[in-house]
Structures are given as C-alpha cells and as structure tokens.
Amino acid sequence: MSAVLTAQGLHKSFGAVRAAADINLTFDPDTVVSLIGANGAGKTTFLNIVTGYLRPDSGHILFGERDIVGFSPRQITKLGISRSFQIPQLFNSLSVRENLLVAESIAATDDPQAATDEALTRFELAPYAAQKAGLVPEGIRKLLDVAMALSSRSKLLLLDEPTSGVSADEKVAIMDVVIGAARAARVTVIFVEHDMDIVARFAGRVVAFYDGGIIADGSPDTVLRAENVRRYVIGEEIPHAAA
Amino acid sequence: MSSILPVAFDGIAYASWLFLISAGLTLIYGVMRILNVAHGSLYALGAYAACSLAGVWLGGGLPAAGSFAMLLLAAILVGCLVGPLIERGLLQWMYGKDEVVLVLITYAVFLIMEDVIKLVWGVDSLLLPEPYALPGYFLLGGLPYPVYNVLLIAMALATGLALAWALYRTRKGKLLLAVIHDREMSMAMGINVSRVYLATFAVGATLAALGGAFTAPTIAVTPGIGVEVIVLAFAVVVIGGLGSLGGAALGALLVGLVRAATVRYWPEAELFSIYAVMAMVLIARPKGLFAAQEARKI
Amino acid sequence: MKAAAVAIASLVALTALALLSPQWLVFMAMLMLAKGVVVLGLLVLMRTGLVSFGQGLYFGIGAYAAALLSHGLHVADAAVMLLAGAAAAALIAALLGLLLAGYRDIFFAMLSLAFSMILYGLLVKSAALGSTDGFNLHARTFFGVALAPGVERRVFLIAGAVFAVVVALLVHRLFRGHWGRLATGVRDNELRVSYLGASPYRAVYVNYLIAGAMAGLGGALAALAVGHVDPETTYWTTSGEFVFIAILGGTQSILAPFVAATIFEALRTVASQYAPNLWQMSLGLAMLAIIMFLPAGLWTLAERRRRSA
C-alpha cells in the first residue's frame, strides 16, 4: 500500500531557531499517528508546512505522488488534507449549525443541510446547534473545529492539540468522538498531543520531536518508554545511566 | 534645465508642509491605532487661530516680524487645548474599538468641528498676507522665489529632526516606541498608557495646527480647507507605511515632488498623480514603504 | 413569503407616491432610493467585514455614464441610462477589485478612498466634462416610450422603485443563502475559510463587484433625479455620507438602508432650510450617538419594539 503523505528532508528555520531540521516521515493510509514533543519542538511547524501555511526552506512534501510544496492552504485543502487548530478557528458570529453549513457548502456536498445534520449528530453537537459558535464551551468549540475540518471529505486529517484547553475528564470523550468520526470517514489521522495517556490510548504510532528533529518513531509502547523521549519530551528526571 | 530648480523647490516646499501634517497623523496612528480624520479640522483650526492671533498682533501695530511668533503660538494653543479636549473628552472612552469604527468616530468629530469653525469665524475668507510677503524674494532660475517657502522647509526639517531626536534619543521617546511596538507588554511593564496617549495626541494635534498656521499666510482661509488636506495626508501616510515617521517623510517628499512636476508639466493631472503614486506604491508594497511585520497567527 | 409581501407593498406605495405627490416629494423619493441602493451595496461589502470610504467612485461613474449617454450619444432612454450606470460601475469595479480584494481593514478603506479621489481629480480638470460645474442630462423616453414633459420624473421614480426592489430582493436572497454565510465567514475568520478550501479573496472580489454595480445604479438614478452631474458625486465626503447612512440604519435588514436614507434626506432638507451651518455638526453628533448607544444602527430600535410587543 502506498503512503498517504511523505516528507523528504524538510528544513525550516526562523532566524537562529531551527523549527524543522531534516524531517523525513512517511504516513500510511488508515493509520492514527501522534506527534509528541515539548513546546517549540517543531510539531505545529510540521503541520503548518504540510498545509502550506509555511513554506519549507528546502525539502519536499508528497501527498500521494504529488509534491505540494508551494501550494496555498486552500489548494492543499481542496486536494484532500484538512486540519483543526490548537485554538479553534470558527466563525464566531454564526451559529454552530451555520458554521457546519458553510463548511459543507464549500465542500460542495450534494445536500449540505443533510450532511450538516449528520455531522451535528456524529460530533454530539446537536444540543448546541442554534447557539453562536463564539459562546459555546471550549470542548464544543474543539469538536466543531474538527467537524468542520472533516467536512471537506479529506484523505488526511491533521489535528493540532485536539484536547488542549479542556478538562482532563473531557479529553477521552472528545477523542472517542473524533477518532470514531475519522475511522468512519476512513481518513488517516495525524494528531499533536501533550497528554501521554491520550497518546497511548488512541495512537497506533508515535513520532517524537525534539529541537526541530525526530528523536523516536514507532509504536506507542517503544517510543513512550525510550529514554530520550522520557527525558526530552515527557520531562522525567532520569539519572544518567552508566554507558 | 532652468525650470527644474523651481520645480524641485516647489516640490520640497510642498513636501515640507505635507510632512508637518502627516507626521502628526502617523504618530497618532502608530501609538493609538487611530487614523484621525479630525486631523484635518485641527489643521484648519491652526490656520484660523493663526489669522486671529497674527491679526490682533498686526492690528495693534506691533513689529511685523512678531507675527511669525503668533503663527507658532496659534499652533501650540490649538494643539495643547483642542487636542487634549478631543482625547480626554471623547477618544479615551473609545480605545479598543475596531480601527474602522475609530475612523468613523474621528470623522464625526471632523464634521462637528467644521461647523464649530463656521460658527466662530463665520463663512467668509480670512486673509493674512503679511508674513508671506515680509521675508521677501530671491532669484531662482531667473525668477523671484518667496523666502517664506525656504522658512517652511527649514521648519519642517527642524521639526522632523526634533521628533526623531525625541523619539530615539530620550527616555520618554523610547517609552513611546515601546508602546508602538507592543501595547500589552508596555502596560504590563507599568507604562502609563493613558498619559502616553494624551501626550501623543497633543503633539500630533500641534503638528497639524502648525501645518495650518504656516499655510494661512499663503492661502485664503475658508471653511472646508481641512477637507482636502486630510485625504492628502492619508495618502502620504499610507505610502510611507502607517505609523512610520520616516515613512511619512519619504512619502511627503515623493508626493511633493510628483505633484510639483505634474503641476509644471501636466497641470490637469495634479490630483490624479498623487493618488496614482499611492496606488502604485501599494501595488508594489501592500503595506507601504516602511511597514511593520505581522506575527504568526497559528 | 414575507419578503415578497414587503416588496409588493413597497412598490405599490412608491407608485402611489410617484403618481399623487408633488414634484419635490417625487424628487426626494428618487434621491432616497438612489442612496438606499448605494448603501445596500455597501452592506453587501460590509458582510465580508470591509468598509469602503470610496463608494462615491461608483456613484460618480454611474451618474456620469448615464449623463454621457444623453449628452454625447443622444441616448435619452431612462432604462438604458440606469443599466449603463450599473454596467459602467461594474466594469471599473471588476478591474479595481482585482487589486482591492487583497486588502483588508483600514488599508481597504483608504485605498478605495484614494481611487475615488483619482476620479475626482480627473473630473475637476476635465474641461470636456464641464470641470467642477459638471453638465446637464435629459431623459425623454422610458423603454422607448416617449414621455410627456412634466411626468418624466414620476415615471423615473416608478422605474427606480422597480430596479431598487428587484435589487433588494436579490440581495435578500444572497444574504440568506450560502454566499451570505460565507461572507460572514470571511469577516469572522479568513484563515478558516481558506482551510475549508474556499477563497476569501474571491468572496471579497465578488461582493466588491456587487457593491460597485449597485452604487453605479444609484448614481444613475440620482443623476436622473437631479438632471445634472458634477464631480462632487465622487468626492470623499459623498462616500462618507454613504457610510454614515449605513451606520445609521445598521446592517440587520435589507430595508434599513432605505429607511436610513429617507431619514437622512429629510433631516438634510430641514437643516438646509433652517440651520445650514449646523447640518454637519448634527450629523457628527448623531453618528457619535449611534456608535455609542446603538452600535447596530437605528434598526435595533424597531427590533426591540417588535420583541417587546
């Protein structure tokens, strides 16, 4: 089976800060991959490069066979990569329903109204449908953000910290809904996450970032136990073992 | 060749006048994020106040040279009385509103002041020719050229240098730059933003009034003189980059020279040329010549 | 349907006004309709979060296009003039929009103002078009039917009413559908619009084009009412007036621009009669009062009453 997304030799720096240093990654279809790493390690930069918000200094991004470096976020969305945001990007003066309706209409769904109703149910947003998106609780905003991203019938869904800003007991519930919806839509998921319980529970593969580079890549079991991941990503105090 | 020199002089004189007004406008925008339409009224007020004060001075038979001091006094009075009145009385309650709404608010102030001027000074033109004629003329390219324009240029230069010195070399000026750069951070660091705003608005208003006061001797002062000035100053400030003092200087020079050249060689295109320059600059540099960087949003 | 009912009622009322009222009232009603259409166009633009301080550009283009047809080409048909005004404005908007649609906020506002001032600068210096004085225009037929002297204006008012009502209904449809929501989306969050795969640039461009065409139609209608055009139509204070009327009415309703334009014209008539030197001051004070106490415009008063009733 051929890869959904391939990053080849990505480099990006902001002045003296290395945000991406020789990133090489391949993502297979129908997988759920988590990106972990401390703040500033380069996770969001990676998402921003993939979606065309930032242009890499060098390197290639292949979506399927196609190099998408230099494409705009809009073109990349239309090709089939969608994303949600750490701070939900919504239309605050429109209702939750209207937000979805805009998204479904842009996606040129046959019946935007029906698709909207379906999404409201799937994401458990129906009780909030008539409220203004600017006024609903953060957890609802997070779900709406993902629901809008999924409306474009993409093949690849990027989630930037889908559970940040919500209480610990809400996190699992939100991820259950999100991952359930993604599975049903048969879309590959890459999500950035700081909560290692969430990572262990939902990811089939984990990629650990540190200082713009990748320090570990593999199954949650191996990556989350690796010493450098525990030291640099999870932040455990690990006594220097004798070599 | 002989015609180039007067054109250049005209252009620079016009640029000096534009700079005085635009510097105030861009300063207020840079610090307060208000594109102040009422700047045009402050300009007009400066001109009217100059006519009144210098008129009283000259009418009293006092030495004619002193009328220059009256022009200056008129500008300072307008800037330090009317400026703070507008800022404390109205604008200080409006901070934080959308920039376009702030434009509308100052547009309302502009409309009100237009009528206030008519009520105070009437609708007939006022003339104040003495200060213009007083310094005499010198020969430029074989033609008499008013020394007054040279004084205007000198004053704009001095004002520009004084502003630059105050901004970059004094502690207060550096505080101002800090506010321009990052308002929230400045507040967190304990800078009294309210007082900075008041001072900025007073200085900006004084500059507008200064432009008006020193124009008064060269024109017939009538209702509506602020109307055209404000859009000209907008053009200059937008060309230079909103909030940039150096940009205002460069923008004023560009507009001044272009205007002088078109007035000389293609008079029908005078107004057209100024805004055409602005449109062209913006096409090449969408945020003006000296634009501030924007931060990443996501 | 409610919108259709309001539209028919407006048409009947305006037709009655055109046939029965004195000439000065017919004249005022035409001006009110003309400005209402321009301001409604401004509302279309404001949906995307943008305010133009230069709609006078298209108002002037519409007026001059209509006048030039009569003056230069001896076309004296009012319907052709109205359509030509809208078409000429749309053509220029289609060109300038390519540039302006890339700008936002205060830059958009000031750049649109600059373009209106370019046209103003050209018109005042153009001797062939009467410079600052402008020139007169005459319309003698409507859809080819010759009109008896004295009734032209009455027919033009009916024509203007038909055009305005049709345009208002179209805008009403636009606002209620996907395009209206998308425009609001552009105003709220352009980033999200892009990340849904739509183009904020294109949304702004199309709305700018619509607003320009409507201002052109309004300009042609105003030219028919006044029978004269001059550069003042493109001056920034004319554009400021349109923004003022938009703020006065608010953006809640399709009817608001027309109601606000009526109030504006009525007040102006009274003020110019009794206190010509206090007119601008009253405008300014009213604008401040609305921004402070009724940020959504006068229309909120009507809404409030309806809710409490």
JSON list of C-alpha atoms in Angstrom, two decimals, chain A residues 51 53 73-74 77-78 83 85 89-94 98 101-103 105-106 145 148, chain C residues 178 180-182 184-200 202:
[
{"chain": "A", "resi": 51, "resn": "THR", "atom": "CA", "xyz": [-0.84, 22.54, 4.97]},
{"chain": "A", "resi": 53, "resn": "TYR", "atom": "CA", "xyz": [0.81, 27.94, 5.84]},
{"chain": "A", "resi": 73, "resn": "PRO", "atom": "CA", "xyz": [-3.62, 26.21, 2.29]},
{"chain": "A", "resi": 74, "resn": "ARG", "atom": "CA", "xyz": [-6.74, 26.49, 0.16]},
{"chain": "A", "resi": 77, "resn": "THR", "atom": "CA", "xyz": [-7.37, 21.61, 1.46]},
{"chain": "A", "resi": 78, "resn": "LYS", "atom": "CA", "xyz": [-9.01, 21.02, -1.90]},
{"chain": "A", "resi": 83, "resn": "ARG", "atom": "CA", "xyz": [-6.77, 20.37, 9.71]},
{"chain": "A", "resi": 85, "resn": "PHE", "atom": "CA", "xyz": [-6.30, 24.13, 15.22]},
{"chain": "A", "resi": 89, "resn": "GLN", "atom": "CA", "xyz": [-10.79, 28.64, 14.18]},
{"chain": "A", "resi": 90, "resn": "LEU", "atom": "CA", "xyz": [-14.52, 29.20, 13.94]},
{"chain": "A", "resi": 91, "resn": "PHE", "atom": "CA", "xyz": [-17.00, 31.74, 12.61]},
{"chain": "A", "resi": 92, "resn": "ASN", "atom": "CA", "xyz": [-17.88, 33.20, 15.97]},
{"chain": "A", "resi": 93, "resn": "SER", "atom": "CA", "xyz": [-20.87, 35.26, 14.92]},
{"chain": "A", "resi": 94, "resn": "LEU", "atom": "CA", "xyz": [-22.55, 32.31, 13.17]},
{"chain": "A", "resi": 98, "resn": "GLU", "atom": "CA", "xyz": [-24.26, 27.63, 10.29]},
{"chain": "A", "resi": 101, "resn": "LEU", "atom": "CA", "xyz": [-23.32, 24.57, 6.85]},
{"chain": "A", "resi": 102, "resn": "VAL", "atom": "CA", "xyz": [-20.64, 26.89, 5.47]},
{"chain": "A", "resi": 103, "resn": "ALA", "atom": "CA", "xyz": [-18.12, 24.06, 5.64]},
{"chain": "A", "resi": 105, "resn": "SER", "atom": "CA", "xyz": [-21.45, 24.04, 1.26]},
{"chain": "A", "resi": 106, "resn": "ILE", "atom": "CA", "xyz": [-17.83, 24.84, 0.42]},
{"chain": "A", "resi": 145, "resn": "ASP", "atom": "CA", "xyz": [-13.35, 22.72, 14.72]},
{"chain": "A", "resi": 148, "resn": "MET", "atom": "CA", "xyz": [-15.56, 21.44, 10.04]},
{"chain": "C", "resi": 178, "resn": "HIS", "atom": "CA", "xyz": [-24.59, 30.12, 1.34]},
{"chain": "C", "resi": 180, "resn": "GLY", "atom": "CA", "xyz": [-24.21, 35.38, 2.83]},
{"chain": "C", "resi": 181, "resn": "ARG", "atom": "CA", "xyz": [-22.89, 32.87, 5.37]},
{"chain": "C", "resi": 182, "resn": "LEU", "atom": "CA", "xyz": [-19.60, 32.58, 3.52]},
{"chain": "C", "resi": 184, "resn": "THR", "atom": "CA", "xyz": [-19.80, 36.39, 7.28]},
{"chain": "C", "resi": 185, "resn": "GLY", "atom": "CA", "xyz": [-17.22, 33.62, 7.50]},
{"chain": "C", "resi": 186, "resn": "VAL", "atom": "CA", "xyz": [-14.70, 35.81, 5.70]},
{"chain": "C", "resi": 187, "resn": "ARG", "atom": "CA", "xyz": [-15.44, 38.60, 8.16]},
{"chain": "C", "resi": 188, "resn": "ASP", "atom": "CA", "xyz": [-15.11, 36.33, 11.20]},
{"chain": "C", "resi": 189, "resn": "ASN", "atom": "CA", "xyz": [-12.16, 34.17, 10.22]},
{"chain": "C", "resi": 190, "resn": "GLU", "atom": "CA", "xyz": [-10.45, 34.20, 6.83]},
{"chain": "C", "resi": 191, "resn": "LEU", "atom": "CA", "xyz": [-7.97, 31.57, 7.90]},
{"chain": "C", "resi": 192, "resn": "ARG", "atom": "CA", "xyz": [-10.75, 29.06, 8.43]},
{"chain": "C", "resi": 193, "resn": "VAL", "atom": "CA", "xyz": [-12.35, 29.92, 5.09]},
{"chain": "C", "resi": 194, "resn": "SER", "atom": "CA", "xyz": [-9.05, 29.13, 3.35]},
{"chain": "C", "resi": 195, "resn": "TYR", "atom": "CA", "xyz": [-8.67, 25.94, 5.34]},
{"chain": "C", "resi": 196, "resn": "LEU", "atom": "CA", "xyz": [-12.13, 24.85, 4.22]},
{"chain": "C", "resi": 197, "resn": "GLY", "atom": "CA", "xyz": [-10.98, 25.20, 0.64]},
{"chain": "C", "resi": 198, "resn": "ALA", "atom": "CA", "xyz": [-12.73, 28.46, -0.30]},
{"chain": "C", "resi": 199, "resn": "SER", "atom": "CA", "xyz": [-11.12, 31.72, -1.38]},
{"chain": "C", "resi": 200, "resn": "PRO", "atom": "CA", "xyz": [-11.65, 34.79, 0.84]},
{"chain": "C", "resi": 202, "resn": "ARG", "atom": "CA", "xyz": [-12.86, 35.71, -4.38]}
]
